[in-house]
XYZ file of C-alpha atoms in Angstrom:
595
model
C 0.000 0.000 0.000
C 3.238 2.555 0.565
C 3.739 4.940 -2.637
C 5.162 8.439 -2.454
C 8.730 9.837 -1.671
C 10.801 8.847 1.795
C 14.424 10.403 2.673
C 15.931 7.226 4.099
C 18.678 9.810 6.047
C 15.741 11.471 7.581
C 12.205 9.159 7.924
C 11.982 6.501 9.776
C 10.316 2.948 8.315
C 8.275 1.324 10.968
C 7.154 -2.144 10.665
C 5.282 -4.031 13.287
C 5.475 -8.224 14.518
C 1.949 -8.592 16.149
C 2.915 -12.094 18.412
C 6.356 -12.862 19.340
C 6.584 -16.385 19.762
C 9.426 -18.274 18.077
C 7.190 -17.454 14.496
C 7.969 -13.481 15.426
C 11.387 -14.525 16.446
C 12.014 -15.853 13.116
C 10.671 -12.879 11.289
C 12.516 -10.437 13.189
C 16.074 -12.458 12.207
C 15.008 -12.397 8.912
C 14.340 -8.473 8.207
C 17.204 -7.635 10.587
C 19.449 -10.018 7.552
C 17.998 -8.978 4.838
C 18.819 -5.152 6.057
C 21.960 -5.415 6.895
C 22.374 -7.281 3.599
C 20.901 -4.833 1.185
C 20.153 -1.279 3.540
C 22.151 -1.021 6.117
C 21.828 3.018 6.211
C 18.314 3.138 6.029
C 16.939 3.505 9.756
C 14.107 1.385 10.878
C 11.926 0.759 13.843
C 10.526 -2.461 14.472
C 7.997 -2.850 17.112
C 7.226 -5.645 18.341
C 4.277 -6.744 20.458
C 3.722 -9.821 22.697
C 0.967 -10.481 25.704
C 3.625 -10.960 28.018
C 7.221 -10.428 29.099
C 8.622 -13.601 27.334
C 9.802 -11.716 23.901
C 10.901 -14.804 21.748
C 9.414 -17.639 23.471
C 5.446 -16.436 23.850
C 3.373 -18.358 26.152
C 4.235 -21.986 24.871
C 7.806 -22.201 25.399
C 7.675 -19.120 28.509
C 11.110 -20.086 30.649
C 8.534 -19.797 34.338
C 6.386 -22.687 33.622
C 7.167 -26.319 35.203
C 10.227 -28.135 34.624
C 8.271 -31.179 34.209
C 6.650 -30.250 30.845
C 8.202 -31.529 27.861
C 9.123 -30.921 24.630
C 8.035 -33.801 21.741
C 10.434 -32.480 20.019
C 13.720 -33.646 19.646
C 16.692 -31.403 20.886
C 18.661 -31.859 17.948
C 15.611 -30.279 16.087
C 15.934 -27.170 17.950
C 18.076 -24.427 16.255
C 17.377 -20.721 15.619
C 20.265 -20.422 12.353
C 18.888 -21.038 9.231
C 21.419 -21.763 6.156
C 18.966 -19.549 3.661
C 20.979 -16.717 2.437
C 21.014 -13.632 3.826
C 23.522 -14.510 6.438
C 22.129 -13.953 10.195
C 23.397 -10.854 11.848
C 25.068 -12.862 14.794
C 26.581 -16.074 15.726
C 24.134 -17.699 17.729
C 24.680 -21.588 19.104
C 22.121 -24.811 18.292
C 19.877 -25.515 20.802
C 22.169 -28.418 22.156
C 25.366 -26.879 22.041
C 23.592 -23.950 24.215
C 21.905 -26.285 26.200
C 25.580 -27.947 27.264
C 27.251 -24.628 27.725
C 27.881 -23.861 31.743
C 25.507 -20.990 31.767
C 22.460 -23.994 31.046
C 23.240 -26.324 32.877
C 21.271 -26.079 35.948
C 18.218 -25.285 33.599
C 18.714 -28.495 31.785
C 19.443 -30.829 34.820
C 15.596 -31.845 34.526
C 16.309 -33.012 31.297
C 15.751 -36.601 29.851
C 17.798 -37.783 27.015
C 16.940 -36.326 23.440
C 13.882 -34.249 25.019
C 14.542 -31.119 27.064
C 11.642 -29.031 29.094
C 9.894 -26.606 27.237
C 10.976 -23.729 29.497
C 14.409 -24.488 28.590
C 13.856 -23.897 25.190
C 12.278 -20.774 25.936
C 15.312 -19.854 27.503
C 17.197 -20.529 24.563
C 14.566 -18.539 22.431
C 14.751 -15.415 24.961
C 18.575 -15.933 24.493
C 18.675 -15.908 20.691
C 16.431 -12.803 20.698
C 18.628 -10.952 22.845
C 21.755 -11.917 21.007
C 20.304 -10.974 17.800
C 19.638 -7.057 19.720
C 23.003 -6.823 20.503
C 24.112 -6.930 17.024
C 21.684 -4.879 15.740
C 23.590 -1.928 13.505
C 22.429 1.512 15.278
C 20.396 2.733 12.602
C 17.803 0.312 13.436
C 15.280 0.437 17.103
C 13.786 -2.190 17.928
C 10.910 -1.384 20.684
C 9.134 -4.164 22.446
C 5.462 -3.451 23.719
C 4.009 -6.409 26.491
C 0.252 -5.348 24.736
C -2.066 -7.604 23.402
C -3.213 -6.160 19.870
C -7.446 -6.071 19.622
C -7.599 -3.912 16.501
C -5.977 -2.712 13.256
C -6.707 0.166 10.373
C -5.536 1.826 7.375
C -4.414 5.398 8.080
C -3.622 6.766 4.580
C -0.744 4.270 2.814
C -0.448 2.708 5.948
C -1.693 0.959 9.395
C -2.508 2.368 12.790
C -2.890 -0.249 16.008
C -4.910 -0.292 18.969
C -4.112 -2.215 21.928
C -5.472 -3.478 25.267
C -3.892 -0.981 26.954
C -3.371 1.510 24.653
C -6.207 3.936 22.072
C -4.695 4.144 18.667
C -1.307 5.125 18.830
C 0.540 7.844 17.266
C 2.734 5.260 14.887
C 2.091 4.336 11.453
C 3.550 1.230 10.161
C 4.575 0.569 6.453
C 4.621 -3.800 7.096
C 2.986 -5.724 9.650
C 3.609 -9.336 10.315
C 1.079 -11.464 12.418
C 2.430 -14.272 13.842
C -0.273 -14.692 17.015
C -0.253 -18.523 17.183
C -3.240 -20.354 19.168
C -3.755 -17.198 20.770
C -5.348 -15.692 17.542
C -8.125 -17.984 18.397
C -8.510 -17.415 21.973
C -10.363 -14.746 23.214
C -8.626 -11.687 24.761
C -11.127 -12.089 27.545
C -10.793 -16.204 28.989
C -13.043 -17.654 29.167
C -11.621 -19.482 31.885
C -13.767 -17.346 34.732
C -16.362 -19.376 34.793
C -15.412 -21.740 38.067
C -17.176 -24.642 36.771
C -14.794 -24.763 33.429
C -11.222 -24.332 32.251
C -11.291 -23.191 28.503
C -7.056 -23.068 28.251
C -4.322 -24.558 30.721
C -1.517 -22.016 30.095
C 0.267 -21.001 31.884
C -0.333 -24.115 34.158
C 0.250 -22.858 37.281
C -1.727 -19.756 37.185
C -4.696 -21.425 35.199
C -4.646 -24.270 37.382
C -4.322 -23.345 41.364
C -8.105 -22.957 41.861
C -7.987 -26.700 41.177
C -7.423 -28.641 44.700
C -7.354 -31.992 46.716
C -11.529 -31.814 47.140
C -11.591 -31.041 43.465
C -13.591 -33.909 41.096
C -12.246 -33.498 37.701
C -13.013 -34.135 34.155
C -10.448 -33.489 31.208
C -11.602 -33.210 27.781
C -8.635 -34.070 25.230
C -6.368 -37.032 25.518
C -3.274 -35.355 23.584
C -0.320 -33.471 24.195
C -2.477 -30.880 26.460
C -3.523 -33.611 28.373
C -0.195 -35.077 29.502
C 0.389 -31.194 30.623
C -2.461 -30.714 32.649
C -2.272 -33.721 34.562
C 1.437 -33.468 35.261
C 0.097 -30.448 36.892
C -1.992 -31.717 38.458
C -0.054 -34.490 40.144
C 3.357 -33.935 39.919
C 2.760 -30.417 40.910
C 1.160 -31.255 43.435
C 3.994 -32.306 44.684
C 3.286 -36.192 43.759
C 6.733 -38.002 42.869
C 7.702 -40.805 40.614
C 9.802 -42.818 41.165
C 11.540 -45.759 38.640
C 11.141 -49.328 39.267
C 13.810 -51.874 38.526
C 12.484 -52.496 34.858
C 12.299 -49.035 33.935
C 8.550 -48.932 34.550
C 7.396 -45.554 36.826
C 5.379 -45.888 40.368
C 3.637 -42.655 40.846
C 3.493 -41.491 44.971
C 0.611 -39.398 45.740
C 1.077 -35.935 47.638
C -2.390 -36.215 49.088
C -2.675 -32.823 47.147
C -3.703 -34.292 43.205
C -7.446 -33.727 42.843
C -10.489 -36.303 44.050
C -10.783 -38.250 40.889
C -9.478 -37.409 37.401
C -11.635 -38.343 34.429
C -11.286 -37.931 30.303
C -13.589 -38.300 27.609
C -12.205 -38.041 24.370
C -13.894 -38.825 20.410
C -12.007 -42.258 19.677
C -10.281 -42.978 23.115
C -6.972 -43.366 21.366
C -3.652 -42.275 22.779
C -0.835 -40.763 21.236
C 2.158 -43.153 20.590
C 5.014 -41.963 22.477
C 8.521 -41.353 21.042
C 11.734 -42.707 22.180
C 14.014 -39.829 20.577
C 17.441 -40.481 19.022
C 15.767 -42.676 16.189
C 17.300 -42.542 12.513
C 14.570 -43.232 10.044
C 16.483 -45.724 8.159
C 13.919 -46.681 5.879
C 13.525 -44.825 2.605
C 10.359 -43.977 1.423
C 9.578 -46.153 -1.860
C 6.388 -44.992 -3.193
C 5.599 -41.797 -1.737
C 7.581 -40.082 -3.725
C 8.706 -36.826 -4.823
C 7.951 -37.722 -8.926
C 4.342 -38.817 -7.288
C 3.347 -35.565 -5.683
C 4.870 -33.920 -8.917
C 2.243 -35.793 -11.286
C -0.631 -34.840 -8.352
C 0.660 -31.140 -8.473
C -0.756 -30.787 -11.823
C -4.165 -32.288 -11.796
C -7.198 -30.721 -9.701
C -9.815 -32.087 -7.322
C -7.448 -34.648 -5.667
C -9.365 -37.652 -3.312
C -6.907 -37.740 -0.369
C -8.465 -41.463 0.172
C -8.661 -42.418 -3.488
C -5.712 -40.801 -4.394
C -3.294 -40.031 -1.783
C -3.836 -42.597 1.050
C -3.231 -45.888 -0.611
C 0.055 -44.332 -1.371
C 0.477 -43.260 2.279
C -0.618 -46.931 3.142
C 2.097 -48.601 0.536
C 4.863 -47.402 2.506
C 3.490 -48.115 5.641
C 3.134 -51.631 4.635
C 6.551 -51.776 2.949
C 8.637 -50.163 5.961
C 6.872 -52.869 8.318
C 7.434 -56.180 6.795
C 10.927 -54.470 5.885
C 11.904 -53.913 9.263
C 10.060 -57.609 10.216
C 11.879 -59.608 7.666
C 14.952 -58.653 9.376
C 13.745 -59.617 12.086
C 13.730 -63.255 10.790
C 16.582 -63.029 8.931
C 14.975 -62.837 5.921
C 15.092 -59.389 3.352
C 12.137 -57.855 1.654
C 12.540 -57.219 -2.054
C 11.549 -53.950 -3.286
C 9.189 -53.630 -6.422
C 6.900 -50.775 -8.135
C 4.644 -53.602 -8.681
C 3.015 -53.786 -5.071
C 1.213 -57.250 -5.944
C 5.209 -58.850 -5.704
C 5.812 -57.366 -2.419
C 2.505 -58.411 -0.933
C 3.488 -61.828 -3.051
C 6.672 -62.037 -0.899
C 4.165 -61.180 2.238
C 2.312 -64.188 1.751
C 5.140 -66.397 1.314
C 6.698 -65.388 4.896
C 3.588 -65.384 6.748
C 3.695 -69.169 5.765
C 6.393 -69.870 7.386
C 5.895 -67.508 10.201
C 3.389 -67.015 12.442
C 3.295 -63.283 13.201
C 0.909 -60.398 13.295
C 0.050 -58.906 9.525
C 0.034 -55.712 9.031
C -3.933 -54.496 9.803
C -4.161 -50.926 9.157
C -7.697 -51.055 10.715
C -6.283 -51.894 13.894
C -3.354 -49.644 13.135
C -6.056 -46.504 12.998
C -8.258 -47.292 15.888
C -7.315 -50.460 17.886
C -10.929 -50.104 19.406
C -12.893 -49.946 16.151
C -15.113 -53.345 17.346
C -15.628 -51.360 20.903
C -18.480 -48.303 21.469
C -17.361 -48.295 25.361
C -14.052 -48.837 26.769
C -12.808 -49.497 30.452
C -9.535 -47.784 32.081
C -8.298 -51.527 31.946
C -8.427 -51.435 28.031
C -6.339 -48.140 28.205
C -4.038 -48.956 30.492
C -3.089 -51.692 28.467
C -2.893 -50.186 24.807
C -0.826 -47.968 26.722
C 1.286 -50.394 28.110
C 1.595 -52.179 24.550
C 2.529 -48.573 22.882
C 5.534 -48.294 25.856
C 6.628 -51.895 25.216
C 6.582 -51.238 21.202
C 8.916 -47.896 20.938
C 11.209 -49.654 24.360
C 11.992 -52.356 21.812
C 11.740 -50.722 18.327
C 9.403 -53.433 17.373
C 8.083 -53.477 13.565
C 4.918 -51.511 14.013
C 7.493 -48.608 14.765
C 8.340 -48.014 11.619
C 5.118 -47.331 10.581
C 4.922 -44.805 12.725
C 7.823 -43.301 11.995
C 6.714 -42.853 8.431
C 4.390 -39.778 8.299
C 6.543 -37.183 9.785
C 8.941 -38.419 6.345
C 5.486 -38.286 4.118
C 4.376 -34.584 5.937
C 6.981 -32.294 4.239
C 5.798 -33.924 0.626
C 2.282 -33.577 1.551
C 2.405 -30.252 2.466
C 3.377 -29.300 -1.248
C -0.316 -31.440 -2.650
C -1.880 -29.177 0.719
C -0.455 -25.635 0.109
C -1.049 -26.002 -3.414
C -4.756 -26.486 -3.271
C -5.187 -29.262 -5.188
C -7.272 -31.540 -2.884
C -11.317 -31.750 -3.364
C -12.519 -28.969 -0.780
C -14.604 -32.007 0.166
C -11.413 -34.366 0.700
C -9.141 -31.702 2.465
C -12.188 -31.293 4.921
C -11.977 -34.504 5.565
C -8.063 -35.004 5.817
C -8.303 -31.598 8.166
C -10.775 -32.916 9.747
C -10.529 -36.975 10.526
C -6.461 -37.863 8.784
C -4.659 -34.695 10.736
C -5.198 -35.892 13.969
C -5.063 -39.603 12.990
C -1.229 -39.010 11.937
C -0.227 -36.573 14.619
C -1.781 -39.189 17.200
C 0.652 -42.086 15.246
C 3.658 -39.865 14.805
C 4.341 -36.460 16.995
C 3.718 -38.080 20.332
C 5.051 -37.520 23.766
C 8.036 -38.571 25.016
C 8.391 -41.738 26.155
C 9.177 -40.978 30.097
C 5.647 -38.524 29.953
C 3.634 -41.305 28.873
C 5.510 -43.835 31.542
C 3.912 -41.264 33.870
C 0.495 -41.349 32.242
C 0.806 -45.095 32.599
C 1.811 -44.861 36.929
C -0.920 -41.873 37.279
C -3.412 -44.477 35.584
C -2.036 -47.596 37.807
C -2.413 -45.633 40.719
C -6.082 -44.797 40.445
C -5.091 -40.703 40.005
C -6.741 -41.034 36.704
C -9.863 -42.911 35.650
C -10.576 -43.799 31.931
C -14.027 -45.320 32.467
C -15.983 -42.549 30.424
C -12.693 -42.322 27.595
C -15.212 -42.974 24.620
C -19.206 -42.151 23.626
C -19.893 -40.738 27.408
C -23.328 -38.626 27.948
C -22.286 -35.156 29.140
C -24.348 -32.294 30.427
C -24.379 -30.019 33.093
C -26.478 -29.880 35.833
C -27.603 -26.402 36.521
C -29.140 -27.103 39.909
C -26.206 -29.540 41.341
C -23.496 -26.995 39.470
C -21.947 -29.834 38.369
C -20.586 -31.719 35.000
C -22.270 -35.471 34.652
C -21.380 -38.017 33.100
C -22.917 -40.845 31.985
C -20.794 -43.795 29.894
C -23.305 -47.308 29.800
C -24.472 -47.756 33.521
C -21.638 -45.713 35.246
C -22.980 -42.439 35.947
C -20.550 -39.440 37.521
C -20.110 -35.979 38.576
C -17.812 -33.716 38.585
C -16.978 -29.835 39.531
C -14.848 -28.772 36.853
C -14.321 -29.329 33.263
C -11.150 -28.832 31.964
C -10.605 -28.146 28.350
C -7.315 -29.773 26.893
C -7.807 -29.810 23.321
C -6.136 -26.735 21.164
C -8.290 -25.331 17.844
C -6.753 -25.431 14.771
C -5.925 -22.307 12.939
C -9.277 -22.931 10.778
C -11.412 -23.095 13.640
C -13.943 -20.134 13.881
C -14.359 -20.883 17.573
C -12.902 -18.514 20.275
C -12.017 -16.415 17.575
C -9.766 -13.344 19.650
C -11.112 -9.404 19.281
C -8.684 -9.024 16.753
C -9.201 -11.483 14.301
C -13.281 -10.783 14.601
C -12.101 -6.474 13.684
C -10.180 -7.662 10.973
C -12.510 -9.100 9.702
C -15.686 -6.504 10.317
C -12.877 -4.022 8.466
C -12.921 -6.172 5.612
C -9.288 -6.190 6.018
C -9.106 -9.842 5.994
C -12.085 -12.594 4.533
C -12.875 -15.865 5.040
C -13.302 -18.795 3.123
C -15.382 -21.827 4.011
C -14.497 -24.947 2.065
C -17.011 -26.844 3.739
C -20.578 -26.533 3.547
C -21.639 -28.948 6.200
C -19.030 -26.951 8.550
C -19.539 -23.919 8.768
C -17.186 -23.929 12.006
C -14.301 -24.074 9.994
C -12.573 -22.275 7.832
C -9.675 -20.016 6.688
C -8.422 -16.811 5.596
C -8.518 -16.027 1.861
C -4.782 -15.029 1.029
C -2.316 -15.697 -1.562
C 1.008 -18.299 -1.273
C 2.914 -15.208 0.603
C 0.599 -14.794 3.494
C -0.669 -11.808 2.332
C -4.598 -11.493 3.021
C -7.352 -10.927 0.455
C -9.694 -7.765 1.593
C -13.135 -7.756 1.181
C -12.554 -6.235 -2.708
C -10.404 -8.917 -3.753
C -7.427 -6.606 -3.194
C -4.407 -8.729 -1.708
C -2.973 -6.717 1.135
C 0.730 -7.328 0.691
C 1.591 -4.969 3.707
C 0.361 -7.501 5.630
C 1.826 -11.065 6.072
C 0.720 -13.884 8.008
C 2.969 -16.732 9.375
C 2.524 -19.911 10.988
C -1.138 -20.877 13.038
C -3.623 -17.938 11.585
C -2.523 -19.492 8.085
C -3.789 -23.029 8.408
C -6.134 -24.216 6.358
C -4.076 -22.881 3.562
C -1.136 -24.577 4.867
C -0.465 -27.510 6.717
C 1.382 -28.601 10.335
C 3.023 -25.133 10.742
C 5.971 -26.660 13.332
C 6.507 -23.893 15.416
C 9.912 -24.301 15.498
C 10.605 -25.324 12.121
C 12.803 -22.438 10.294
C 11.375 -24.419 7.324
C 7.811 -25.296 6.754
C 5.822 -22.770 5.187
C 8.490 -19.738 5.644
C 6.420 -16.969 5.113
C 9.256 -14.832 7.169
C 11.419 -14.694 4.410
C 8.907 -13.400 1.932
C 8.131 -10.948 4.623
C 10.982 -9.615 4.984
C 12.157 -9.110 1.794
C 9.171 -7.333 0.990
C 9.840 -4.830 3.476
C 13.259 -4.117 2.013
C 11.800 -4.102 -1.588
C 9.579 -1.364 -0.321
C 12.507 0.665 0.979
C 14.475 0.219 -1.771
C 11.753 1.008 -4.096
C 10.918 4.681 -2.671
C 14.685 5.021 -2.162
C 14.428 4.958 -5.994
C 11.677 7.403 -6.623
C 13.951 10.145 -4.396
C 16.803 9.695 -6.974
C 14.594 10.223 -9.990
């Protein structure tokens, strides 16, 4: 939207980050690059605003919360340098060589092997951030604001904000980048005031005191959220586990973990932990990159006719791979899939083994409408025994997060059916994420002793009656014949980016502006949807005008994109484009004041 004539000795170019989690982290490492790169006299101010006080981390990584939640992500994985060209600005350490240096090592002594607490990676963020201050050249200011952003307009060629705290302010920014994560979709006001019900855990501690011994609980969610909140719940409480002789966890109440802990959940599934420190040996044989090229140029994909039995092939092929070893034996590759399954046959023969079923592979209790705590416990128990001894079935689960980066290019390109990617979004996301981003395997040892010790009840897991009781002030539940209540309902499940739920005072302004539409691919669900922008980020207004001031980056784009890692430098890196727009713009009015 910027046209006209700028001194670059004299005005100032402001540009805004609205969220700085590590999304705005990456964004800010980018401009700062590409402006040393290609204007290093031109003088800038960047503002950036956060909710709180934890610039580069943001709420999910925050260096306060409890030592005992964990990453799922592998510290290896962690790194804030990214090889793209420009070259960063300073010389900052990986994540594990930080994490060894002397000034971390208290911080990581709650550490387990390959998996680190998340507040120690926030302290690595908050580290990176400040290096990259410190080498900031002096023609550029960078001011933080702890604000939480509830409006935005255009003032002339450019954009004024509002805040929480603050009326629209005298600045005028020439670039904005939005990178609000799951907070874009949470209103600025919780919800979490009502005492019968806990809309969002975080931070634990704060969101979770009012929550005591006399307390009857029931958790929706049975994912990553859910291994946080009743960590919290027990081990900080002041509960302790403690390891048996074979590596299995007894859990020792504090007298302080709440009455009884329930969950009710769609499928009753758990996530499969991860072990960490795992090669993926096994190449991928027929999800290719030659296959998504000849999908990237047809139209109206079927993820299930098209895309799945693809998925499936390789699933199949890395599991009898890694079970003919077993035996001694090697599996022969082919493009013809009827010799592999040929050479299937053959071994199962002579060995009596389990087959690869991917109907028990996708819901173990497909034959069950009720499940008891004893039937979790043990799926449990059979996921921990599984990734302890790298059996077969692990290398099917190992084989999405190799698929994911492929399917992302069939995803972001928009080739799927809108009635196919509602149904990948809304059924086949959570599937895969449940086989293959999982928690740690220690975290779900806990799960296991919290279960064995009676701290948490699955009885009502799966197709459980819920309402509450206005006159009792309580949440019921009824699952078959058992019938119970409860005083609080906690809510650990986290929306999508495409959810119109919850949907924060900003996001609902933008929208009312017409600065931003929507798009919903879905007729039958109208609760989801997405923002209409281009392959930059940049939003379509309500004139079919693409804003290209304004960029979005990882959660508010989904739905457009797909599994937005938050600390991937990688996937979907919108902060590059952003930031080289911003120096185009420069360097295009630094041109119109020569001619």
């Amino acid at each position: 939207m910027n046209s006209g004539y700028i001194d670059i000795k004299k005005e100032i170019y402001k540009v805004a980050i609205i969220g700085f989690g590590p999304k705005g982290l990456y964004g800010l490492e980018r401009l700062l690059a590409e402006i040393n790169d290609k204007i290093p006299e031109q003088r800038i101010e960047i503002h950036i605003y956060n909710r709180t006080k934890f610039f580069g981390s943001g709420d999910v990584y925050r260096n306060d919360q409890p030592q005992f939640l964990l990453m799922n992500y592998e510290d290896k994985n962690i790194d804030i340098n990214i090889e793209k060209a420009p070259k960063m600005i300073a010389n900052i350490e990986s994540f594990s060589s930080w994490k060894a240096s002397a000034n971390s090592f208290q911080l990581a002594s709650n550490s387990i092997p390959y998996y680190s607490p998340r507040a120690l990676v926030g302290s690595y963020l908050e580290h990176s951030y400040l290096e990259l201050t410190k080498a900031c050249s002096k023609n550029i200011t960078i001011i933080p604001h702890i604000d939480t952003i509830v409006d935005l307009k255009v003032v002339g060629t450019n954009y004024a904000i509002k805040t929480e705290n603050e009326d629209w302010g005298m600045d005028r920014f020439s670039k904005i980048l939005l990178t609000t994560g799951h907070f874009w979709f949470r209103p600025a006001v919780s919800k979490a005031s009502n005492r019968n019900q806990i809309e969002f855990i975080y931070p634990v501690t704060k969101n979770l005191k009012i929550i005591n011994a006399d307390t009857a609980v029931c958790i929706k969610g049975f994912g990553l959220t859910f291994i946080d909140t009743v960590l919290e719940l027990s081990e900080g409480r002041g509960g302790i586990f403690k390891t048996k002789q074979n590596g299995d966890l007894e859990y020792i109440p504090s007298g302080q973990e709440p009455s009884k802990i329930a969950v009710i959940t769609r499928t009753g599934l758990p996530m499969i932990p991860r072990k960490g420190n795992k090669e993926n040996t096994t190449q991928l044989r027929y999800f290719t990159q030659s296959f998504i090229n000849k999908l990237l140029s047809k139209h109206n994909i079927n993820f299930e006719k098209e895309v799945l039995p693809m998925v499936l092939k390789d699933m199949y092929y890395s599991y009898y791979e890694q079970l003919f070893a077993r035996y001694n034996n090697e599996l022969r590759f082919n493009d013809d899939f009827k010799l592999v399954e040929k050479q299937v046959l053959d071994f199962h023969v002579n060995n009596d083994v389990l087959a690869f079923d991917w109907k028990k592979i996708e819901n173990c209790f497909y034959d069950k409408s009720m499940l008891t705590s004893g039937d979790i416990i043990e799926k449990i128990r059979q996921d921990i025994f599984d990734v302890e001894k790298n059996t077969p079935i692990c290398a099917v689960y190992n084989c999405w997060s190799r698929i994911s980066p492929m399917f992302n290019e069939l995803y972001v390109a928009g080739v799927l059916a809108s009635y196919s990617k509602h149904k990948f979004d809304s059924y086949y996301f959570g599937l895969f994420n449940r086989l293959s981003y999982g928690p740690p395997l220690y975290n779900m040892k806990k799960v296991l002793a919290l279960a064995e010790a009676g701290i948490i009840n699955f009885d009502h897991i799966k197709n459980s009656k819920y309402h509450f009781d206005e006159n009792l002030s309580k949440h019921i539940l009824k699952t078959g014949s058992i019938s119970s209540e409860f005083d609080m309902l906690i809510n650990a499940t986290i929306p999508r980016g495409d959810s119109k739920k919850n949907r924060s005072q900003l996001f609902t302004n933008l929208i009312t502006r017409g600065i931003i539409t929507e798009c919903i691919e879905n007729e039958n669900d109208e609760k989801s949807s997405k923002i209409k922008m281009n392959t930059f980020g940049n939003p379509i207004n309500i004139d079919g005008i693409t804003l290209k001031d304004i960029t979005f980056y990882g959660t508010p784009t989904e739905g457009n994109t797909f599994d937005n890692d938050t600390l991937s430098r990688t996937r979907n890196n919108y902060a590059s484009s952003w930031a080289r727009s911003v120096v185009l713009d420069i360097l295009k009015m630094k041109k119109i004041e020569t001619i």
